[in-house]
Coordinates of C-alpha atoms and ligand atoms in Angstrom, one line a residue:
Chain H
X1273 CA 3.8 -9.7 -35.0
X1274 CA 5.7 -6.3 -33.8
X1275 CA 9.0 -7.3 -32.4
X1276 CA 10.5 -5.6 -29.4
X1277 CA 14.0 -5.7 -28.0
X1278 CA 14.9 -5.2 -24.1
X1279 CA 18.0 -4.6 -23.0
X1280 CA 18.9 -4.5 -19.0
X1281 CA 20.9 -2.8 -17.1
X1282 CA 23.8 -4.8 -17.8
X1283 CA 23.3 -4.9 -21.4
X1284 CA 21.7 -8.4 -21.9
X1285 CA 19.5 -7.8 -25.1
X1286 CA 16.1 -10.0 -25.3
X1287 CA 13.8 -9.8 -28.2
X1288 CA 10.4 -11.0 -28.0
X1289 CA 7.5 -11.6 -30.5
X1290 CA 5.4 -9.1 -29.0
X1291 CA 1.1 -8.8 -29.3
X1292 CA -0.7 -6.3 -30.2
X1293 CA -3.2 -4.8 -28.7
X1294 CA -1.6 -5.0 -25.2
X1295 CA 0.9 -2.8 -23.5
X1296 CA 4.5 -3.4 -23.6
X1297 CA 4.6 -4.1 -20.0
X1298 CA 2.3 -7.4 -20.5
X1299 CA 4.3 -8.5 -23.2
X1300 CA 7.1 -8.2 -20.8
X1301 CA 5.7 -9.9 -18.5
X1302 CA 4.4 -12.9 -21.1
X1303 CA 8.1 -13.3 -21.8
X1304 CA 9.7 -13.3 -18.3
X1305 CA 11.7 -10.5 -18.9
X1306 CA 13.7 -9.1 -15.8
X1307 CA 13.4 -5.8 -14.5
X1308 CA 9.9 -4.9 -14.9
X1309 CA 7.8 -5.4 -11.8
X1310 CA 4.5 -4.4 -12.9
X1311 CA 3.5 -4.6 -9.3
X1312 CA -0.2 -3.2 -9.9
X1313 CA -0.7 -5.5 -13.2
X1314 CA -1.0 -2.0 -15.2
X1315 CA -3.2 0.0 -13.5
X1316 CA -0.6 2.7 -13.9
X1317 CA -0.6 2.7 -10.3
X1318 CA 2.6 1.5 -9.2
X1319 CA 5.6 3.0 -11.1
X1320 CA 7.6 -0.5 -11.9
X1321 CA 7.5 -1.1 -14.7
X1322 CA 9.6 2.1 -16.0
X1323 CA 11.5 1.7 -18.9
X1324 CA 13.7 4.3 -21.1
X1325 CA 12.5 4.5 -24.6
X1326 CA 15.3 4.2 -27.3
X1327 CA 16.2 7.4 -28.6
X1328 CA 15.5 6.4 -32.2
X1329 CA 11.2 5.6 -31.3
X1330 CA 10.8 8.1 -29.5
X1331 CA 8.5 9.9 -31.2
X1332 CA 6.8 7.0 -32.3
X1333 CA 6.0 6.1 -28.9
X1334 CA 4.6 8.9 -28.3
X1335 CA 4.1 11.1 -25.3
X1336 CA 3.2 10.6 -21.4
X1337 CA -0.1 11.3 -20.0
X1338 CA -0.8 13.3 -17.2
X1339 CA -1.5 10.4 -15.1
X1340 CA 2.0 8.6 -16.2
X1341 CA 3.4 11.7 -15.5
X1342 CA 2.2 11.8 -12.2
X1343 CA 3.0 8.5 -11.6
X1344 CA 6.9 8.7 -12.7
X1345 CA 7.3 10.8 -9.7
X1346 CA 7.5 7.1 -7.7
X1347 CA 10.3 6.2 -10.5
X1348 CA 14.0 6.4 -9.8
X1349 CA 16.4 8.3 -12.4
X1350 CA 13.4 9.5 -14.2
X1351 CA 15.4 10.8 -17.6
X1352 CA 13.5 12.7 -20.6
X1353 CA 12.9 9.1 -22.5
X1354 CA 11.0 7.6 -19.4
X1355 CA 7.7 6.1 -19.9
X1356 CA 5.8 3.5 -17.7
X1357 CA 5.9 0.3 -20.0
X1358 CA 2.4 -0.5 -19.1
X1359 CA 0.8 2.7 -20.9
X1360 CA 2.5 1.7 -24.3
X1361 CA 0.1 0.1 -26.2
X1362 CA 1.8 -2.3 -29.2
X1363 CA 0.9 -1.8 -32.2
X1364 CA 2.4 -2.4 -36.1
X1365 CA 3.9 0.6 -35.8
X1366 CA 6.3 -0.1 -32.9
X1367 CA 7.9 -3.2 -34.4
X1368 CA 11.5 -2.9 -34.3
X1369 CA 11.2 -0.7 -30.9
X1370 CA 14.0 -0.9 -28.2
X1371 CA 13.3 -0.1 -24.6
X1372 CA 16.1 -0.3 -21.6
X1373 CA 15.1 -1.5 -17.9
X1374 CA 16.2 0.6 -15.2
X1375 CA 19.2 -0.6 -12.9
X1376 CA 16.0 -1.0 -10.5
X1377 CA 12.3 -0.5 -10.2
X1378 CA 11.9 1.0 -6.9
Chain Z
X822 CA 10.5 3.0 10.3
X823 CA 8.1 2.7 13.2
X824 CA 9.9 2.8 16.4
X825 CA 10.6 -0.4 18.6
X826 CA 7.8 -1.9 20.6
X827 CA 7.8 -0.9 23.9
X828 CA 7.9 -4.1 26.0
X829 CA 4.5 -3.8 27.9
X830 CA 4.3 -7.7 28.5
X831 CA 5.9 -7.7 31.9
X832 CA 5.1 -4.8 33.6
X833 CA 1.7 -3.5 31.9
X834 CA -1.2 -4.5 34.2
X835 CA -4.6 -6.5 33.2
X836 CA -6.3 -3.0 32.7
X837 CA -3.9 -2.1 29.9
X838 CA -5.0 -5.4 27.7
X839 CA -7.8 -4.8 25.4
X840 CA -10.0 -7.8 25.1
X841 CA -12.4 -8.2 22.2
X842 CA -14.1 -11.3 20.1
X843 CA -11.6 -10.8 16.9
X844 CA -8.8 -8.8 16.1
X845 CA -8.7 -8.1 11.8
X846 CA -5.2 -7.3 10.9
X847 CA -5.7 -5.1 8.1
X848 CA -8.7 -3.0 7.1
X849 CA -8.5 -3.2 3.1
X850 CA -11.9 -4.4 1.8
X851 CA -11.8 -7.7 3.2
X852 CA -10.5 -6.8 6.4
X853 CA -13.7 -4.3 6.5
X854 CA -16.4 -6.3 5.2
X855 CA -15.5 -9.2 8.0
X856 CA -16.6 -7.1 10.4
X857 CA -20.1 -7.0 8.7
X858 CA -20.0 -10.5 8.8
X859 CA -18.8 -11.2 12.1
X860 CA -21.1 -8.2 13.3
X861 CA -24.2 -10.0 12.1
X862 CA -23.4 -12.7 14.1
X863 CA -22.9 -11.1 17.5
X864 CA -18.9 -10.9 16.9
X865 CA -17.1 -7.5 18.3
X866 CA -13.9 -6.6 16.2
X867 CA -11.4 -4.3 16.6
X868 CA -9.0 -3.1 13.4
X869 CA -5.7 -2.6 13.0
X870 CA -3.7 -0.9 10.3
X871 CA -0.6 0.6 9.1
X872 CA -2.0 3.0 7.4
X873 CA -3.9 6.1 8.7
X874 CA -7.6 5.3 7.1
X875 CA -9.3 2.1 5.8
X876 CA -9.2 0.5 2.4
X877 CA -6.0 -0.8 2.0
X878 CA -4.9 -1.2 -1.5
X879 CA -8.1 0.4 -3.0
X880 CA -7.9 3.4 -1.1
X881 CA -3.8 3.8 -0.8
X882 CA -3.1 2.5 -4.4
X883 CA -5.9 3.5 -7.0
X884 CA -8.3 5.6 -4.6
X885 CA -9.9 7.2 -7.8
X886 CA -9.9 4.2 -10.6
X887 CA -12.6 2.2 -11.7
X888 CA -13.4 -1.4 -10.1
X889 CA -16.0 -3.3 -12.7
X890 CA -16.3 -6.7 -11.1
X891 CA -18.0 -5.9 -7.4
X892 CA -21.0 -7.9 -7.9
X893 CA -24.3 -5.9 -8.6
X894 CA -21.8 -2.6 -8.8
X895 CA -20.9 -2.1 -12.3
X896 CA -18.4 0.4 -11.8
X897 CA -17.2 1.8 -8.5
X898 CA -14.4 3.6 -7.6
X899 CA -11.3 2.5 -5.2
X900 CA -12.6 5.0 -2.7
X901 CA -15.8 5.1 -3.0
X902 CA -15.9 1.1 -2.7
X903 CA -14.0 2.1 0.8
X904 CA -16.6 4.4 1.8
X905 CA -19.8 2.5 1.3
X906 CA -18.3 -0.5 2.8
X907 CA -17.5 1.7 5.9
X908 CA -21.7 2.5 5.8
X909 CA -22.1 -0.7 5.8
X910 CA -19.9 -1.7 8.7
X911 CA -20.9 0.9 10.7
X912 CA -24.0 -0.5 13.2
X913 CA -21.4 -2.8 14.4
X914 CA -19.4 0.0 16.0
X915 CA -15.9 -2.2 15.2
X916 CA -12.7 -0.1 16.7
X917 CA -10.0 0.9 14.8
X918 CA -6.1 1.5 15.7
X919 CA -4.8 3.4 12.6
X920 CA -1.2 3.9 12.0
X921 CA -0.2 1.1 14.1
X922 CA 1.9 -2.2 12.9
X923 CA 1.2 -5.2 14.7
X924 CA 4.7 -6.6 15.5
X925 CA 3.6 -9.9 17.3
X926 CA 0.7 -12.4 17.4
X927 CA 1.1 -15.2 19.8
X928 CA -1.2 -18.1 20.8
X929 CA -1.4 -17.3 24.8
X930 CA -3.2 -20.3 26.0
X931 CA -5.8 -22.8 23.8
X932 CA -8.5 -20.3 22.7
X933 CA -6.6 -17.0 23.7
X934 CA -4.4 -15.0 21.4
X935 CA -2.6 -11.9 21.8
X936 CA -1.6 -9.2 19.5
X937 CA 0.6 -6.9 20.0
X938 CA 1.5 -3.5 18.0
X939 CA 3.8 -0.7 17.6
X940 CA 2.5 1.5 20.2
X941 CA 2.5 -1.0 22.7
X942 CA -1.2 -1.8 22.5
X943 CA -2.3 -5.3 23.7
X944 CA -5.0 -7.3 22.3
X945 CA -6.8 -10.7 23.4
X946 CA -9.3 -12.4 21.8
X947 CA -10.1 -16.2 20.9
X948 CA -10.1 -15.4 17.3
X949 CA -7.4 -13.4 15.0
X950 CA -8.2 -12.8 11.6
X951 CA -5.2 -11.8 9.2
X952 CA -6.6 -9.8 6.2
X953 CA -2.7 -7.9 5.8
X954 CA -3.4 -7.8 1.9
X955 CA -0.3 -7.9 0.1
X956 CA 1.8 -6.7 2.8
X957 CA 1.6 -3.6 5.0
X958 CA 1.9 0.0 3.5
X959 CA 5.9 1.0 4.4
X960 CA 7.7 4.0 2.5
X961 CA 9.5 3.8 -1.0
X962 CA 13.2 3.7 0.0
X963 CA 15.0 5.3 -2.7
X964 CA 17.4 3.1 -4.3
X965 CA 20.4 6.0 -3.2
X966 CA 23.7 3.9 -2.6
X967 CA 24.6 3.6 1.4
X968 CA 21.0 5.2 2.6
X969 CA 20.8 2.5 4.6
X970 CA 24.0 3.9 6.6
X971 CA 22.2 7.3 7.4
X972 CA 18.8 5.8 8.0
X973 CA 17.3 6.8 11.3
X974 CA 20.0 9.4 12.4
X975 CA 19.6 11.5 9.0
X976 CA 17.0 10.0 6.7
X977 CA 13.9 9.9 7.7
X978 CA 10.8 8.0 5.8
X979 CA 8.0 9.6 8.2
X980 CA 8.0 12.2 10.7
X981 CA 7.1 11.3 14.3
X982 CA 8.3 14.0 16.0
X983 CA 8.4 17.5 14.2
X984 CA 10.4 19.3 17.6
X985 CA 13.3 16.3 16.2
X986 CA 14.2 18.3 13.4
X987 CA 14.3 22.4 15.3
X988 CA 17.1 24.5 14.1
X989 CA 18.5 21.4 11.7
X990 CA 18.9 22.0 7.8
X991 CA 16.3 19.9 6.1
X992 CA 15.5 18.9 2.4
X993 CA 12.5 17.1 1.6
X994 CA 11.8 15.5 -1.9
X995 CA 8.9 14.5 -3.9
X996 CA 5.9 15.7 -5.0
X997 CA 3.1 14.6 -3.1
X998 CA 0.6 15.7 -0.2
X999 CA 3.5 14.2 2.4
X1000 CA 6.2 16.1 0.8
X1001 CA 4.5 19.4 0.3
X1002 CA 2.4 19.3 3.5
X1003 CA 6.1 18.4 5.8
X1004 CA 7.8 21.2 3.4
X1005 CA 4.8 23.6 4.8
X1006 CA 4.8 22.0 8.7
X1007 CA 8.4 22.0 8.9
X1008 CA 9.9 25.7 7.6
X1009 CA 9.4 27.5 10.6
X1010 CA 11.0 24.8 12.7
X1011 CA 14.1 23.7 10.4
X1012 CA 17.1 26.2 10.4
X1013 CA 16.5 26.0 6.6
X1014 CA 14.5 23.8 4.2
X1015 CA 14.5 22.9 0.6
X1016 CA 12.0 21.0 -1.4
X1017 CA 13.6 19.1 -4.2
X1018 CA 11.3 17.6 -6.9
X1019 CA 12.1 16.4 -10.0
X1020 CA 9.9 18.6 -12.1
X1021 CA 8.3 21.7 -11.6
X1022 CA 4.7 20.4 -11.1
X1023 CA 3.4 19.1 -7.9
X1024 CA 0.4 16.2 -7.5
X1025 CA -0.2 17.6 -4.3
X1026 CA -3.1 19.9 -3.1
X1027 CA -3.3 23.2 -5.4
X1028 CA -3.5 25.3 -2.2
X1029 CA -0.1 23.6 -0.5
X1030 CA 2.0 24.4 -3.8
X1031 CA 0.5 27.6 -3.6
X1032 CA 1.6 28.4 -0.3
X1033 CA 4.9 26.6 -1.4
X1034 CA 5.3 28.8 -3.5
X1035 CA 4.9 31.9 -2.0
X1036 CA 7.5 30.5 0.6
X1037 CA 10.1 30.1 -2.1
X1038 CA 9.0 33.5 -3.6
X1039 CA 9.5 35.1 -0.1
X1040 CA 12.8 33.3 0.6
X1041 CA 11.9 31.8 3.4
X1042 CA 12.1 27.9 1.4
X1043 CA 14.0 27.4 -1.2
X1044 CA 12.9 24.5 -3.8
X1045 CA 15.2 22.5 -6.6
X1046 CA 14.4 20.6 -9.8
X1047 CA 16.4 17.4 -9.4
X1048 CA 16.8 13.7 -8.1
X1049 CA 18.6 12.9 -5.3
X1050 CA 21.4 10.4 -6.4
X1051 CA 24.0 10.5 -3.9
X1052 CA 24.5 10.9 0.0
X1053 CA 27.8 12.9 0.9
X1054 CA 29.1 12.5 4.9
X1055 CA 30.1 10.1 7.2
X1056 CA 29.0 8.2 10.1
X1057 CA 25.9 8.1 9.6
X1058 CA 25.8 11.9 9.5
X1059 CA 25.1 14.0 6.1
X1060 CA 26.0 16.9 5.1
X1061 CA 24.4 17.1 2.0
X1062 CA 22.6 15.6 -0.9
X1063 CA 23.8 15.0 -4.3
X1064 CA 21.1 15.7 -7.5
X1065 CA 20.8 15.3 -10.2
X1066 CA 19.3 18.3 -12.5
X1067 CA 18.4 19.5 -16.2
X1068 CA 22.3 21.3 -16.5
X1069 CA 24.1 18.2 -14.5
X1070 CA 24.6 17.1 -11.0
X1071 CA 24.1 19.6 -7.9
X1072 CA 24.5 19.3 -4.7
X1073 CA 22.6 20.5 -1.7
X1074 CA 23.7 21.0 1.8
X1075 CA 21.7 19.8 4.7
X1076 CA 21.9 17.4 7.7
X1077 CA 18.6 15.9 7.5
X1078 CA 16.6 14.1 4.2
X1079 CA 12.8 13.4 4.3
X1080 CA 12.3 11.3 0.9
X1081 CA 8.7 11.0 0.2
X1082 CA 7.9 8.7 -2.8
X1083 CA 5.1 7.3 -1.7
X1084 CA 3.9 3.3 -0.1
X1085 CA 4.8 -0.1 -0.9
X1086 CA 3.5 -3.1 0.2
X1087 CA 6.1 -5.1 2.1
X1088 CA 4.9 -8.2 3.7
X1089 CA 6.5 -7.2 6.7
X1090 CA 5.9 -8.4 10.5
X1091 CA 3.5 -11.5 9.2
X1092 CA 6.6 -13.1 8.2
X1093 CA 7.5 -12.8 12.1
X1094 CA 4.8 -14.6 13.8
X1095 CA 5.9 -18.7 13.6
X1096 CA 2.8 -19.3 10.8
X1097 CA 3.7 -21.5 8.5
X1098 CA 3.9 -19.5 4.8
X1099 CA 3.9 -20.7 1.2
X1100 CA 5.3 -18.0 -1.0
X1101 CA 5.0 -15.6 1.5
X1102 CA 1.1 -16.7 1.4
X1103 CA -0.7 -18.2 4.4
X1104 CA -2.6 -21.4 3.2
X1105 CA -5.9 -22.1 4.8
X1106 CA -8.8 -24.7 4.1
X1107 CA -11.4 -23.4 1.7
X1108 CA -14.2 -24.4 4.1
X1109 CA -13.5 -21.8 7.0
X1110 CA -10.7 -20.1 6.0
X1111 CA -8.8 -20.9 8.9
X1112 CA -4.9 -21.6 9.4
X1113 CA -3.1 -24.6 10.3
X1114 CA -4.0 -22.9 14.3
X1115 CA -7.2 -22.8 16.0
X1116 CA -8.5 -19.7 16.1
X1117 CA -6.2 -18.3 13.4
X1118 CA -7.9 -16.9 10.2
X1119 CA -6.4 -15.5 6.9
X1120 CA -8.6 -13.8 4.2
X1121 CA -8.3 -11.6 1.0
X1122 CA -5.2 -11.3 -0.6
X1123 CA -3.0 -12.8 2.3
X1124 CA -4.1 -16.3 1.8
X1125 CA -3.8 -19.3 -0.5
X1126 CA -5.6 -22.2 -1.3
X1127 CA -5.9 -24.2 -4.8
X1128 CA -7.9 -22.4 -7.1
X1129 CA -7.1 -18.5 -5.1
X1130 CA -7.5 -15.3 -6.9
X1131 CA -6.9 -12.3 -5.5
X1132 CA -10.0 -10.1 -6.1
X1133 CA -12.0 -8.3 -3.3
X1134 CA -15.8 -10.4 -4.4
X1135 CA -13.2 -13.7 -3.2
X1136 CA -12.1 -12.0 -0.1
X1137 CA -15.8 -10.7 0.9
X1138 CA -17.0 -14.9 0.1
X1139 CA -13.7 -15.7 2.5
X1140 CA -15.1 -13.1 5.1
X1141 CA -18.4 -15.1 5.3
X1142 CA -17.3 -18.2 5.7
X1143 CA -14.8 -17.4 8.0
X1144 CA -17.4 -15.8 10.5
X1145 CA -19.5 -19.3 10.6
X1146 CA -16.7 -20.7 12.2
X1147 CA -15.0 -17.7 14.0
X1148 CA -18.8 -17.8 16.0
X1149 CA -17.6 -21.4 17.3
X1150 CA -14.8 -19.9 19.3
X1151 CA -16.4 -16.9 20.5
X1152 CA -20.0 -18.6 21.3
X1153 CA -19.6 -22.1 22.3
X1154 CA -22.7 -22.2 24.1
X1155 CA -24.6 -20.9 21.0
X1156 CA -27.1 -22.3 18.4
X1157 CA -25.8 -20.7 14.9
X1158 CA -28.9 -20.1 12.6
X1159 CA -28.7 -19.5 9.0
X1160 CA -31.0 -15.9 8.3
X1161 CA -31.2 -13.5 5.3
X1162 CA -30.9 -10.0 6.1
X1163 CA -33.5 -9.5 3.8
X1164 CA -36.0 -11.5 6.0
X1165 CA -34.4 -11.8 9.6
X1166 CA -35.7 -9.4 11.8
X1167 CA -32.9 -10.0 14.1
X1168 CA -30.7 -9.4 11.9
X1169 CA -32.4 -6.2 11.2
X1170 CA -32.4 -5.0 14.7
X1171 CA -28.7 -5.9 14.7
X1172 CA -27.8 -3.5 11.3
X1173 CA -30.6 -1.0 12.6
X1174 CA -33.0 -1.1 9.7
X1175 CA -36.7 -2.2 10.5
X1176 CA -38.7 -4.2 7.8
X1177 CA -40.8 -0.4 7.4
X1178 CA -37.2 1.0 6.4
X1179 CA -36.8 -1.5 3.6
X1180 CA -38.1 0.7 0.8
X1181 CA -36.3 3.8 1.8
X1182 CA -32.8 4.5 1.6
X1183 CA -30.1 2.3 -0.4
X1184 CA -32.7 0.7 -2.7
Ligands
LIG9 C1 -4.2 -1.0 -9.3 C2 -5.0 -2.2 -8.7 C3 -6.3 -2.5 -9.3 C4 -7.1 -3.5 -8.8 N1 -8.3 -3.8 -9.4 C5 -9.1 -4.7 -8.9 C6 -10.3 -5.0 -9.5 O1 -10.8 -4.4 -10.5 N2 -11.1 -6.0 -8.9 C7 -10.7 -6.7 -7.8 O2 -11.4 -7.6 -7.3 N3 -9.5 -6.5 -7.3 C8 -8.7 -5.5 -7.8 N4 -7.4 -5.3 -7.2 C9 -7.0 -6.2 -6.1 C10 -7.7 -5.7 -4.8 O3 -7.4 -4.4 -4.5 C11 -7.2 -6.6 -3.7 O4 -7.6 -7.9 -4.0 C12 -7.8 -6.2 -2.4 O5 -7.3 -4.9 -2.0 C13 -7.3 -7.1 -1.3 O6 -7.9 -6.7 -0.1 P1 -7.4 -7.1 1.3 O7 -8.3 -6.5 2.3 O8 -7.1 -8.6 1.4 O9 -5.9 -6.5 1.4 P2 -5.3 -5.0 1.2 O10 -6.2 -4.2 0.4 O11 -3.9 -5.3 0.7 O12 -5.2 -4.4 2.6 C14 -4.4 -5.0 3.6 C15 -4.1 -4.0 4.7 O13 -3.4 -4.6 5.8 C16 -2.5 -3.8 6.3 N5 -1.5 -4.6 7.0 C17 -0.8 -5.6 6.6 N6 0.1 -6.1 7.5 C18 -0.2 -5.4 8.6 C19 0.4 -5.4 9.9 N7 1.3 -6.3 10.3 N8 0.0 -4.4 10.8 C20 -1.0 -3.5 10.4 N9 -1.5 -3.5 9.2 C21 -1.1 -4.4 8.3 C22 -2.0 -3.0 5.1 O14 -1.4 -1.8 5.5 C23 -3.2 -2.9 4.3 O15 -3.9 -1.6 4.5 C24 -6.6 -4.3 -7.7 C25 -5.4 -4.0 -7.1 C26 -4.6 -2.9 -7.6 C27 -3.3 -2.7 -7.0
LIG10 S1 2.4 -1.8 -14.0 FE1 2.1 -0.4 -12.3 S2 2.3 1.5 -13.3 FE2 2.7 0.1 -14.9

């Protein structure tokens, strides 16, 4: 199982044994982890759960579509490495990968 | 973000009251389909939301995404779920009050409550039914430190009254219909506007960025690629905006920001009205849906009970039930029979269709 690490606002690093299959916002969720709302359950229709994608897997990640794009537009300090956790699908690949939360979903 | 509500309970005469069978609070699904199932039973309604159409969280929130679990529907869109249920609603000529709050609900007498809103509209009817959802629909406030100080004298989430902002220096940000159709509604009246958006691409309607843009091209608007992040003035009075762009932080001057980021759902007034709330839920009994108050109905997302989920098929089963009992208070004196629509003529007569229609349109 793909590991992923979160680390807040203030710093606080949690890692969790993350699922494949299912976005990085539900294995948020799974795990309690602060700072993601995911107040439409990843319908990538709410905006909080926005996260900032580690330099490093960046690429990995992969790009936003035009309907995350869209979307990011209801996200605060919206920086190059933005993504809406709940489009990131988990996958081998992605184990090791480090996302921050924002100071606030809004 | 609405105004106060004017105090009409003194001096407003009888005439001003509106007096119905049931009041919904909130026309998402649920709210909508109980009028269908009031209506067949000979129970007027009148609606009220926050928002300026119906549909509630399916038509504010994911207006073109699929739904898959509407029963006999295998795949239906937010909106278009919105629109056939306001079809279906409409022989029972409900009224609806869009763009209103309600601020209070109050138990008048035993069998009587009255509803009050924003505008100052009274209501009175022997049955209430709250279907608020998850809240009503109030504007994203950007997490900007101290916008809370400038709130109502400089920032502005809505616009009420466009003559409010004549010869001041506005900037409006985001990227939506709001923001581009205030941008367009608001440059002749503004000393100057500026749009600010954070990129260079608008979800709005094509034709309002284009005439944006022509404005910014003719220098009559001027637009900037940015975030707000900062508020610069005092007393409540700004002078202008800090950003926060590709090359570094900017800043704009102006006297008056319109941030339009779109809805959230914030329970809001509900929490107001003396009903007793579980996790900002209202529990009811799972045999009429009714509160711990005569008279006083919660269904859809709004209410708990053990065993509650929040889809829209549980709200429309709420809706029925509720109307069984809802007929109790608003026709004592009347026999309640169990019909079909399929097979009740009166029913029928009621929706409009007559048993020669049934093989044309719909099936
Ligand atoms: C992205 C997303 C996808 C979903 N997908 C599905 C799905 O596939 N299947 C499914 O069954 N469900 C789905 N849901 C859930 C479904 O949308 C809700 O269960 C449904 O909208 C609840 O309907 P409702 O009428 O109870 O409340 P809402 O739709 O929340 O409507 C409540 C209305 O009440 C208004 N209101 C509240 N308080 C006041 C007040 N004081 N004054 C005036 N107006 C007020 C609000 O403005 C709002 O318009 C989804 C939800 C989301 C966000
Ligand atoms: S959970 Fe709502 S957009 Fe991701």
């Amino acid at each position: 199982m793909p590991k992923i690490t979160f680390i807040s606002h203030e710093g606080e690093k949690r890692q969790v044994e993350a699922e494949n299959g299912i976005s990085v916002m539900e294995n948020a969720v799974k795990n309690n982890i602060p700072g993601i709302d995911a107040d439409c359950g990843g319908a990538c229709a709410c905006a909080t759960c926005h996260v900032y994608v580690d330099e490093a897997w960046r690429e990995k990640v992969g790009k936003r579509a035009e309907m995350e794009e869209d979307m990011l537009d209801f996200a605060f300090d919206v920086r190059e490495n933005s993504r809406l956790s709940c489009q990131i699908e988990v996958r081998d690949e992605l184990d090791g990968l480090i996302v921050r939360t924002p100071e606030k979903q809004f | 973000m609405s105004e106060p509500p004017k105090n009409n309970s003194n001096g407003a005469g009888a005439a001003d009251v509106i007096r119905t069978d049931a009041v919904i609070i909130g026309a998402g699904p649920v709210g909508l389909f109980a009028v269908f199932e009031l209506g067949l039973l000979d129970v007027r309604a009148h609606l009220i939301d926050i928002l300026d159409k119906p549909g509630g969280q399916c038509a504010e929130l994911y207006p073109e995404k699929p739904i898959y679990d509407i029963p006999g529907i295998p795949v239906i869109s937010g909106q278009a779920l919105t629109d056939r249920l306001m079809k279906q609603i409409a022989p029972f000529g409900a009224e609806f009050h869009y763009g209103e709050i309600v601020t209070a609900l109050e138990n008048i007498r035993d069998g009587l409550w009255r509803v009050e809103t924003s505008e100052g509209k009274i209501f009175e009817a022997p049955v209430v039914v709250i279907a608020a959802g998850g809240g009503s629909f109030q504007p994203k406030k950007p997490p900007i430190p101290r916008i809370e100080d400038y709130e109502g004298t400089s920032v502005f989430y809505a616009v009420r009254k466009m003559e409010a902002f004549r010869g001041r220096h506005v900037l409006v940000c985001g990227g939506g219909d709001s923001a581009l159709d205030w941008t367009l509604s608001l440059a002749p009246v503004a000393a100057s506007l500026s749009l600010m958006h954070r990129r260079d691409s608008f979800r709005a309607a094509p034709a309002s960025v284009g005439k944006m843009r022509a404005l910014v091209k003719a220098g009559a608007i001027k637009f900037y690629q940015g975030q707000p992040v900062a508020l610069h003035g005092g007393g409540g009075l700004l002078e202008s905006v800090e950003a926060k762009g590709s090359d570094g932080n900017f800043r704009v001057a102006c006297d008056i920001l319109l941030p339009f980021f779109g809805l959230t759902m914030k329970l809001g007034p509900v929490a107001d009205w003396g009903i007793n709330l579980r996790e900002n839920l209202i529990p009811v009994d799972t045999e009429k849906f009714e509160t711990d108050r005569a008279g006083l109905f919660a269904i859809g997302d709004i209410n708990t009970y053990p065993g509650k989920l929040k889809l829209i098929l549980s709200g429309f089963h709420e809706a029925a039930l509720m109307a069984q009992r809802a007929f109790r208070y608003v026709h004592p004196d009347k026999k309640l029979v169990f019909q079909y629509t399929t097979s009740s003529s009166s029913l029928q007569k009621k929706l409009g269709v007559s048993l020669k229609g049934t093989r044309g349109e719909g099936i």
